[in-house]
PDB file of C-alpha atoms in Angstrom:
ATOM      1  CA  LYS A   1     -26.469  -2.398 -15.972  1.00  0.00           C
ATOM      2  CA  ALA A   2     -25.066  -5.837 -15.314  1.00  0.00           C
ATOM      3  CA  GLY A   3     -24.657  -6.726 -11.667  1.00  0.00           C
ATOM      4  CA  VAL A   4     -21.544  -7.679  -9.754  1.00  0.00           C
ATOM      5  CA  THR A   5     -20.125 -10.949 -10.985  1.00  0.00           C
ATOM      6  CA  GLN A   6     -17.826 -13.284  -9.133  1.00  0.00           C
ATOM      7  CA  THR A   7     -15.890 -16.224 -10.469  1.00  0.00           C
ATOM      8  CA  PRO A   8     -15.713 -19.026  -9.786  1.00  0.00           C
ATOM      9  CA  ARG A   9     -18.942 -19.658  -7.891  1.00  0.00           C
ATOM     10  CA  TYR A  10     -17.687 -22.800  -6.194  1.00  0.00           C
ATOM     11  CA  LEU A  11     -14.202 -23.977  -5.438  1.00  0.00           C
ATOM     12  CA  ILE A  12     -12.706 -26.920  -3.610  1.00  0.00           C
ATOM     13  CA  LYS A  13      -9.071 -26.698  -2.574  1.00  0.00           C
ATOM     14  CA  THR A  14      -6.698 -28.648  -0.391  1.00  0.00           C
ATOM     15  CA  ARG A  15      -4.915 -27.316   2.677  1.00  0.00           C
ATOM     16  CA  GLY A  16      -1.692 -25.580   1.768  1.00  0.00           C
ATOM     17  CA  GLN A  17      -2.806 -24.598  -1.714  1.00  0.00           C
ATOM     18  CA  GLN A  18      -3.518 -21.066  -2.795  1.00  0.00           C
ATOM     19  CA  VAL A  19      -6.583 -19.633  -4.481  1.00  0.00           C
ATOM     20  CA  THR A  20      -7.495 -16.548  -6.498  1.00  0.00           C
ATOM     21  CA  LEU A  21     -11.037 -15.226  -6.632  1.00  0.00           C
ATOM     22  CA  SER A  22     -12.244 -12.656  -9.127  1.00  0.00           C
ATOM     23  CA  CYS A  23     -14.817  -9.890  -8.942  1.00  0.00           C
ATOM     24  CA  SER A  24     -16.153  -7.663 -11.696  1.00  0.00           C
ATOM     25  CA  PRO A  25     -17.982  -4.640 -10.296  1.00  0.00           C
ATOM     26  CA  ILE A  26     -20.901  -2.793 -11.778  1.00  0.00           C
ATOM     27  CA  SER A  27     -19.789  -0.558 -14.618  1.00  0.00           C
ATOM     28  CA  GLY A  28     -18.764   2.838 -13.282  1.00  0.00           C
ATOM     29  CA  HIS A  29     -18.238   1.659  -9.723  1.00  0.00           C
ATOM     30  CA  ARG A  30     -14.744   2.395  -8.483  1.00  0.00           C
ATOM     31  CA  SER A  31     -14.969   0.895  -5.012  1.00  0.00           C
ATOM     32  CA  VAL A  32     -14.732  -2.843  -4.449  1.00  0.00           C
ATOM     33  CA  SER A  33     -14.939  -4.453  -1.026  1.00  0.00           C
ATOM     34  CA  TRP A  34     -14.414  -8.065  -0.042  1.00  0.00           C
ATOM     35  CA  TYR A  35     -16.077  -9.911   2.825  1.00  0.00           C
ATOM     36  CA  GLN A  36     -15.779 -13.368   4.316  1.00  0.00           C
ATOM     37  CA  GLN A  37     -18.938 -15.005   5.625  1.00  0.00           C
ATOM     38  CA  THR A  38     -18.881 -18.040   7.914  1.00  0.00           C
ATOM     39  CA  PRO A  39     -21.531 -19.482  10.242  1.00  0.00           C
ATOM     40  CA  GLY A  40     -19.348 -18.844  13.263  1.00  0.00           C
ATOM     41  CA  GLN A  41     -17.916 -15.383  12.580  1.00  0.00           C
ATOM     42  CA  GLY A  42     -20.616 -13.936  10.362  1.00  0.00           C
ATOM     43  CA  LEU A  43     -19.766 -11.297   7.792  1.00  0.00           C
ATOM     44  CA  GLN A  44     -16.274  -9.939   8.213  1.00  0.00           C
ATOM     45  CA  PHE A  45     -14.630  -7.197   6.198  1.00  0.00           C
ATOM     46  CA  LEU A  46     -11.467  -8.201   4.365  1.00  0.00           C
ATOM     47  CA  PHE A  47     -10.416  -5.103   2.412  1.00  0.00           C
ATOM     48  CA  GLU A  48     -11.610  -2.316   0.166  1.00  0.00           C
ATOM     49  CA  TYR A  49     -10.080  -0.955  -3.007  1.00  0.00           C
ATOM     50  CA  PHE A  50     -10.796   2.334  -4.686  1.00  0.00           C
ATOM     51  CA  SER A  51      -9.152   3.309  -7.956  1.00  0.00           C
ATOM     52  CA  GLU A  52      -6.540   0.574  -7.593  1.00  0.00           C
ATOM     53  CA  THR A  53      -5.562   1.612  -4.046  1.00  0.00           C
ATOM     54  CA  GLN A  54      -6.309  -0.374  -0.917  1.00  0.00           C
ATOM     55  CA  ARG A  55      -8.085   2.060   1.389  1.00  0.00           C
ATOM     56  CA  ASN A  56      -8.734  -0.196   4.341  1.00  0.00           C
ATOM     57  CA  LYS A  57      -7.996  -3.687   5.523  1.00  0.00           C
ATOM     58  CA  GLY A  58      -9.735  -5.884   8.055  1.00  0.00           C
ATOM     59  CA  ASN A  59      -8.171  -8.068  10.720  1.00  0.00           C
ATOM     60  CA  PHE A  60      -7.053 -10.950   8.588  1.00  0.00           C
ATOM     61  CA  PRO A  61      -3.582 -12.498   8.312  1.00  0.00           C
ATOM     62  CA  GLY A  62      -1.237 -11.561   5.521  1.00  0.00           C
ATOM     63  CA  ARG A  63      -2.195 -14.749   3.666  1.00  0.00           C
ATOM     64  CA  PHE A  64      -5.179 -12.763   2.456  1.00  0.00           C
ATOM     65  CA  SER A  65      -4.321 -10.208  -0.189  1.00  0.00           C
ATOM     66  CA  GLY A  66      -6.033  -8.411  -2.997  1.00  0.00           C
ATOM     67  CA  ARG A  67      -5.622  -6.022  -5.830  1.00  0.00           C
ATOM     68  CA  GLN A  68      -7.666  -3.908  -8.174  1.00  0.00           C
ATOM     69  CA  PHE A  69      -7.026  -3.300 -11.825  1.00  0.00           C
ATOM     70  CA  SER A  70      -7.459  -0.125 -13.851  1.00  0.00           C
ATOM     71  CA  ASN A  71     -10.854  -1.353 -15.085  1.00  0.00           C
ATOM     72  CA  SER A  72     -11.952  -1.706 -11.418  1.00  0.00           C
ATOM     73  CA  ARG A  73     -12.019  -5.498 -11.568  1.00  0.00           C
ATOM     74  CA  SER A  74     -10.603  -6.964  -8.396  1.00  0.00           C
ATOM     75  CA  GLU A  75      -8.994 -10.190  -7.301  1.00  0.00           C
ATOM     76  CA  MET A  76      -8.327 -11.607  -3.887  1.00  0.00           C
ATOM     77  CA  ASN A  77      -5.771 -14.243  -3.151  1.00  0.00           C
ATOM     78  CA  VAL A  78      -5.474 -16.590  -0.221  1.00  0.00           C
ATOM     79  CA  SER A  79      -2.199 -18.436   0.146  1.00  0.00           C
ATOM     80  CA  THR A  80      -1.419 -21.503   2.235  1.00  0.00           C
ATOM     81  CA  LEU A  81      -5.061 -22.373   2.684  1.00  0.00           C
ATOM     82  CA  GLU A  82      -6.306 -23.594   6.051  1.00  0.00           C
ATOM     83  CA  LEU A  83      -9.478 -25.503   6.869  1.00  0.00           C
ATOM     84  CA  GLY A  84     -10.820 -22.391   8.583  1.00  0.00           C
ATOM     85  CA  ASP A  85     -10.697 -20.470   5.314  1.00  0.00           C
ATOM     86  CA  SER A  86     -13.734 -22.401   4.119  1.00  0.00           C
ATOM     87  CA  ALA A  87     -16.350 -19.704   3.672  1.00  0.00           C
ATOM     88  CA  LEU A  88     -18.520 -17.726   1.321  1.00  0.00           C
ATOM     89  CA  TYR A  89     -16.442 -14.860  -0.074  1.00  0.00           C
ATOM     90  CA  LEU A  90     -18.506 -11.893  -1.117  1.00  0.00           C
ATOM     91  CA  CYS A  91     -17.503  -8.979  -3.255  1.00  0.00           C
ATOM     92  CA  ALA A  92     -19.393  -5.700  -3.251  1.00  0.00           C
ATOM     93  CA  SER A  93     -19.071  -2.634  -5.421  1.00  0.00           C
ATOM     94  CA  SER A  94     -20.234   0.937  -5.010  1.00  0.00           C
ATOM     95  CA  GLU A  95     -19.666   4.284  -6.621  1.00  0.00           C
ATOM     96  CA  ARG A  96     -17.682   5.824  -3.807  1.00  0.00           C
ATOM     97  CA  GLY A  97     -17.426   3.571  -0.812  1.00  0.00           C
ATOM     98  CA  LEU A  98     -19.760   2.832   2.032  1.00  0.00           C
ATOM     99  CA  ASP A  99     -23.141   3.971   0.743  1.00  0.00           C
ATOM    100  CA  GLU A 100     -25.331   1.300  -0.830  1.00  0.00           C
ATOM    101  CA  GLN A 101     -23.048  -1.549  -1.735  1.00  0.00           C
ATOM    102  CA  TYR A 102     -24.057  -3.980  -4.478  1.00  0.00           C
ATOM    103  CA  PHE A 103     -23.056  -7.534  -3.706  1.00  0.00           C
ATOM    104  CA  GLY A 104     -22.149 -10.343  -6.039  1.00  0.00           C
ATOM    105  CA  PRO A 105     -23.457 -13.897  -5.548  1.00  0.00           C
ATOM    106  CA  GLY A 106     -20.277 -14.970  -3.794  1.00  0.00           C
ATOM    107  CA  THR A 107     -17.681 -17.675  -4.210  1.00  0.00           C
ATOM    108  CA  ARG A 108     -18.096 -20.645  -1.924  1.00  0.00           C
ATOM    109  CA  LEU A 109     -14.662 -21.963  -1.035  1.00  0.00           C
ATOM    110  CA  THR A 110     -14.256 -25.349   0.600  1.00  0.00           C
ATOM    111  CA  VAL A 111     -10.854 -26.312   1.938  1.00  0.00           C
ATOM    112  CA  THR A 112     -10.313 -30.011   2.593  1.00  0.00           C
TER     113      THR A 112
ATOM    114  CA  SER B   1     -15.560  -4.553  17.955  1.00  0.00           C
ATOM    115  CA  GLN B   2     -18.274  -2.157  16.811  1.00  0.00           C
ATOM    116  CA  GLN B   3     -20.333  -4.930  15.350  1.00  0.00           C
ATOM    117  CA  GLY B   4     -24.047  -4.450  15.541  1.00  0.00           C
ATOM    118  CA  GLU B   5     -25.993  -6.940  17.559  1.00  0.00           C
ATOM    119  CA  GLU B   6     -29.316  -8.018  16.143  1.00  0.00           C
ATOM    120  CA  ASP B   7     -32.357  -9.169  17.992  1.00  0.00           C
ATOM    121  CA  PRO B   8     -34.023 -11.578  17.675  1.00  0.00           C
ATOM    122  CA  GLN B   9     -31.666 -14.066  16.052  1.00  0.00           C
ATOM    123  CA  ALA B  10     -34.625 -15.785  14.439  1.00  0.00           C
ATOM    124  CA  LEU B  11     -38.245 -14.903  13.789  1.00  0.00           C
ATOM    125  CA  SER B  12     -41.132 -16.990  12.476  1.00  0.00           C
ATOM    126  CA  ILE B  13     -44.364 -15.326  11.380  1.00  0.00           C
ATOM    127  CA  GLN B  14     -47.413 -15.973   9.234  1.00  0.00           C
ATOM    128  CA  GLU B  15     -47.835 -14.336   5.861  1.00  0.00           C
ATOM    129  CA  GLY B  16     -49.539 -10.991   6.253  1.00  0.00           C
ATOM    130  CA  GLU B  17     -48.113 -10.310   9.703  1.00  0.00           C
ATOM    131  CA  ASN B  18     -45.539  -7.655  10.461  1.00  0.00           C
ATOM    132  CA  ALA B  19     -41.917  -8.502  11.279  1.00  0.00           C
ATOM    133  CA  THR B  20     -39.758  -6.315  13.489  1.00  0.00           C
ATOM    134  CA  MET B  21     -36.070  -6.747  14.137  1.00  0.00           C
ATOM    135  CA  ASN B  22     -33.647  -4.606  16.071  1.00  0.00           C
ATOM    136  CA  CYS B  23     -30.000  -3.675  15.768  1.00  0.00           C
ATOM    137  CA  SER B  24     -27.822  -2.202  18.481  1.00  0.00           C
ATOM    138  CA  TYR B  25     -24.345  -0.807  17.991  1.00  0.00           C
ATOM    139  CA  LYS B  26     -21.574   0.500  20.180  1.00  0.00           C
ATOM    140  CA  THR B  27     -20.092   3.720  18.806  1.00  0.00           C
ATOM    141  CA  SER B  28     -21.283   6.807  16.974  1.00  0.00           C
ATOM    142  CA  ILE B  29     -22.119   6.132  13.355  1.00  0.00           C
ATOM    143  CA  ASN B  30     -22.280   8.037  10.076  1.00  0.00           C
ATOM    144  CA  ASN B  31     -25.046   5.855   8.744  1.00  0.00           C
ATOM    145  CA  LEU B  32     -26.711   2.495   9.239  1.00  0.00           C
ATOM    146  CA  GLN B  33     -27.821   0.200   6.461  1.00  0.00           C
ATOM    147  CA  TRP B  34     -30.035  -2.860   6.254  1.00  0.00           C
ATOM    148  CA  TYR B  35     -29.384  -5.722   3.861  1.00  0.00           C
ATOM    149  CA  ARG B  36     -31.251  -8.921   2.992  1.00  0.00           C
ATOM    150  CA  GLN B  37     -29.657 -12.251   2.129  1.00  0.00           C
ATOM    151  CA  ASN B  38     -31.471 -15.213   0.638  1.00  0.00           C
ATOM    152  CA  SER B  39     -30.129 -18.726   1.207  1.00  0.00           C
ATOM    153  CA  GLY B  40     -26.406 -17.924   1.469  1.00  0.00           C
ATOM    154  CA  ARG B  41     -26.346 -15.781  -1.644  1.00  0.00           C
ATOM    155  CA  GLY B  42     -25.195 -12.220  -2.079  1.00  0.00           C
ATOM    156  CA  LEU B  43     -26.689  -9.441  -0.013  1.00  0.00           C
ATOM    157  CA  VAL B  44     -29.236  -6.969  -1.320  1.00  0.00           C
ATOM    158  CA  HIS B  45     -29.238  -3.401  -0.047  1.00  0.00           C
ATOM    159  CA  LEU B  46     -32.609  -2.437   1.430  1.00  0.00           C
ATOM    160  CA  ILE B  47     -32.289   0.977   2.998  1.00  0.00           C
ATOM    161  CA  LEU B  48     -29.761   3.453   4.372  1.00  0.00           C
ATOM    162  CA  ILE B  49     -30.484   5.847   7.214  1.00  0.00           C
ATOM    163  CA  ARG B  50     -28.060   8.608   8.118  1.00  0.00           C
ATOM    164  CA  SER B  51     -27.190   9.599  11.652  1.00  0.00           C
ATOM    165  CA  ASN B  52     -29.237  12.810  11.424  1.00  0.00           C
ATOM    166  CA  GLU B  53     -32.372  10.964  10.302  1.00  0.00           C
ATOM    167  CA  ARG B  54     -34.855   9.292  12.603  1.00  0.00           C
ATOM    168  CA  GLU B  55     -37.114   7.359  10.254  1.00  0.00           C
ATOM    169  CA  LYS B  56     -37.163   6.224   6.625  1.00  0.00           C
ATOM    170  CA  HIS B  57     -39.644   4.317   4.537  1.00  0.00           C
ATOM    171  CA  SER B  58     -39.225   2.243   1.423  1.00  0.00           C
ATOM    172  CA  GLY B  59     -42.262   0.349   0.204  1.00  0.00           C
ATOM    173  CA  ARG B  60     -43.224  -2.084   2.967  1.00  0.00           C
ATOM    174  CA  LEU B  61     -40.068  -1.312   4.931  1.00  0.00           C
ATOM    175  CA  ARG B  62     -39.796   1.167   7.780  1.00  0.00           C
ATOM    176  CA  VAL B  63     -36.506   1.868   9.504  1.00  0.00           C
ATOM    177  CA  THR B  64     -36.022   3.902  12.643  1.00  0.00           C
ATOM    178  CA  LEU B  65     -32.801   5.119  14.185  1.00  0.00           C
ATOM    179  CA  ASP B  66     -32.308   6.225  17.780  1.00  0.00           C
ATOM    180  CA  THR B  67     -28.771   7.519  18.122  1.00  0.00           C
ATOM    181  CA  SER B  68     -29.213   8.209  21.844  1.00  0.00           C
ATOM    182  CA  LYS B  69     -29.868   4.507  22.409  1.00  0.00           C
ATOM    183  CA  LYS B  70     -27.524   3.433  19.609  1.00  0.00           C
ATOM    184  CA  SER B  71     -30.205   1.277  18.092  1.00  0.00           C
ATOM    185  CA  SER B  72     -32.209   0.826  14.922  1.00  0.00           C
ATOM    186  CA  SER B  73     -35.242  -1.200  13.992  1.00  0.00           C
ATOM    187  CA  LEU B  74     -36.468  -2.625  10.715  1.00  0.00           C
ATOM    188  CA  LEU B  75     -40.182  -3.232  10.269  1.00  0.00           C
ATOM    189  CA  ILE B  76     -41.518  -5.264   7.369  1.00  0.00           C
ATOM    190  CA  THR B  77     -45.256  -4.811   7.025  1.00  0.00           C
ATOM    191  CA  ALA B  78     -47.693  -7.282   5.487  1.00  0.00           C
ATOM    192  CA  SER B  79     -44.989  -9.911   5.103  1.00  0.00           C
ATOM    193  CA  ARG B  80     -44.890 -12.338   2.178  1.00  0.00           C
ATOM    194  CA  ALA B  81     -43.303 -15.754   1.792  1.00  0.00           C
ATOM    195  CA  ALA B  82     -40.726 -14.086  -0.451  1.00  0.00           C
ATOM    196  CA  ASP B  83     -39.542 -12.043   2.554  1.00  0.00           C
ATOM    197  CA  THR B  84     -38.072 -15.227   4.034  1.00  0.00           C
ATOM    198  CA  ALA B  85     -34.391 -14.363   4.336  1.00  0.00           C
ATOM    199  CA  SER B  86     -31.693 -13.226   6.733  1.00  0.00           C
ATOM    200  CA  TYR B  87     -31.588  -9.524   7.483  1.00  0.00           C
ATOM    201  CA  PHE B  88     -28.401  -7.736   8.477  1.00  0.00           C
ATOM    202  CA  CYS B  89     -27.692  -4.288   9.782  1.00  0.00           C
ATOM    203  CA  ALA B  90     -24.385  -2.680   8.879  1.00  0.00           C
ATOM    204  CA  THR B  91     -22.827   0.407  10.394  1.00  0.00           C
ATOM    205  CA  ASP B  92     -20.483   2.962   8.923  1.00  0.00           C
ATOM    206  CA  ALA B  93     -18.557   4.478  11.810  1.00  0.00           C
ATOM    207  CA  THR B  94     -15.578   6.806  11.518  1.00  0.00           C
ATOM    208  CA  ALA B  95     -13.892   5.009  14.402  1.00  0.00           C
ATOM    209  CA  ALA B  96     -14.130   1.768  12.454  1.00  0.00           C
ATOM    210  CA  GLY B  97     -12.309   3.144   9.440  1.00  0.00           C
ATOM    211  CA  ASN B  98     -13.505   3.025   5.877  1.00  0.00           C
ATOM    212  CA  LYS B  99     -15.561  -0.161   6.087  1.00  0.00           C
ATOM    213  CA  LEU B 100     -18.980  -1.500   6.941  1.00  0.00           C
ATOM    214  CA  THR B 101     -19.370  -3.572  10.091  1.00  0.00           C
ATOM    215  CA  PHE B 102     -22.173  -6.121   9.919  1.00  0.00           C
ATOM    216  CA  GLY B 103     -24.330  -7.524  12.666  1.00  0.00           C
ATOM    217  CA  GLY B 104     -24.990 -11.203  13.142  1.00  0.00           C
ATOM    218  CA  GLY B 105     -28.315 -11.069  11.326  1.00  0.00           C
ATOM    219  CA  THR B 106     -31.918 -12.040  11.990  1.00  0.00           C
ATOM    220  CA  ARG B 107     -33.309 -15.093  10.194  1.00  0.00           C
ATOM    221  CA  VAL B 108     -36.909 -14.471   9.212  1.00  0.00           C
ATOM    222  CA  LEU B 109     -39.245 -17.262   8.164  1.00  0.00           C
ATOM    223  CA  VAL B 110     -42.582 -16.235   6.695  1.00  0.00           C
ATOM    224  CA  LYS B 111     -44.988 -19.148   6.587  1.00  0.00           C
ATOM    225  CA  PRO B 112     -47.655 -19.175   3.876  1.00  0.00           C
TER     226      PRO B 112
END
């Protein structure tokens, strides 16, 4: 099976812009989770989707949003970008939820 | 926060030696997982241990879980240069909702 793919791999945006990141899970996986990784805060949970429904959300402002499509592909959107949003954004998929998540390579977002 | 705390933050060993890292957490868990990350890339799932298990093995990896002390350890035996990576523990706790909470990680350097 193909692994989790994330596009784009690298992105440079300017403060105030918005960005959309995409994640394609492993075929058959219905759960997709998103994480933000920064040197200062480490790995932080953003949200998790299962069968197009958001099941849980982390402690991030409303500028961070996501969705999942019927084919399990997921997107996350960050509006009104701030410098502090610069991070590696990781997507992970699994069959049901929290057991053994498969991570994609990440999207490195730089906000200038 | 129920984030796991990992110790040590960094570890440097010679090839062939064993590497041990520890993870402590704050609340009762359903399971604890260990992941490896190479050079800011996506994470790779190593092993999952459930709250009713005390020890698990996978190849050169040995994980222990002590729920009375709320701690876990990961032992890598006969380390190789390819084991150079950051290692993270992640906890699944009912009190934390439907998400994984990651520790800060241990950076392991295996010198040839």
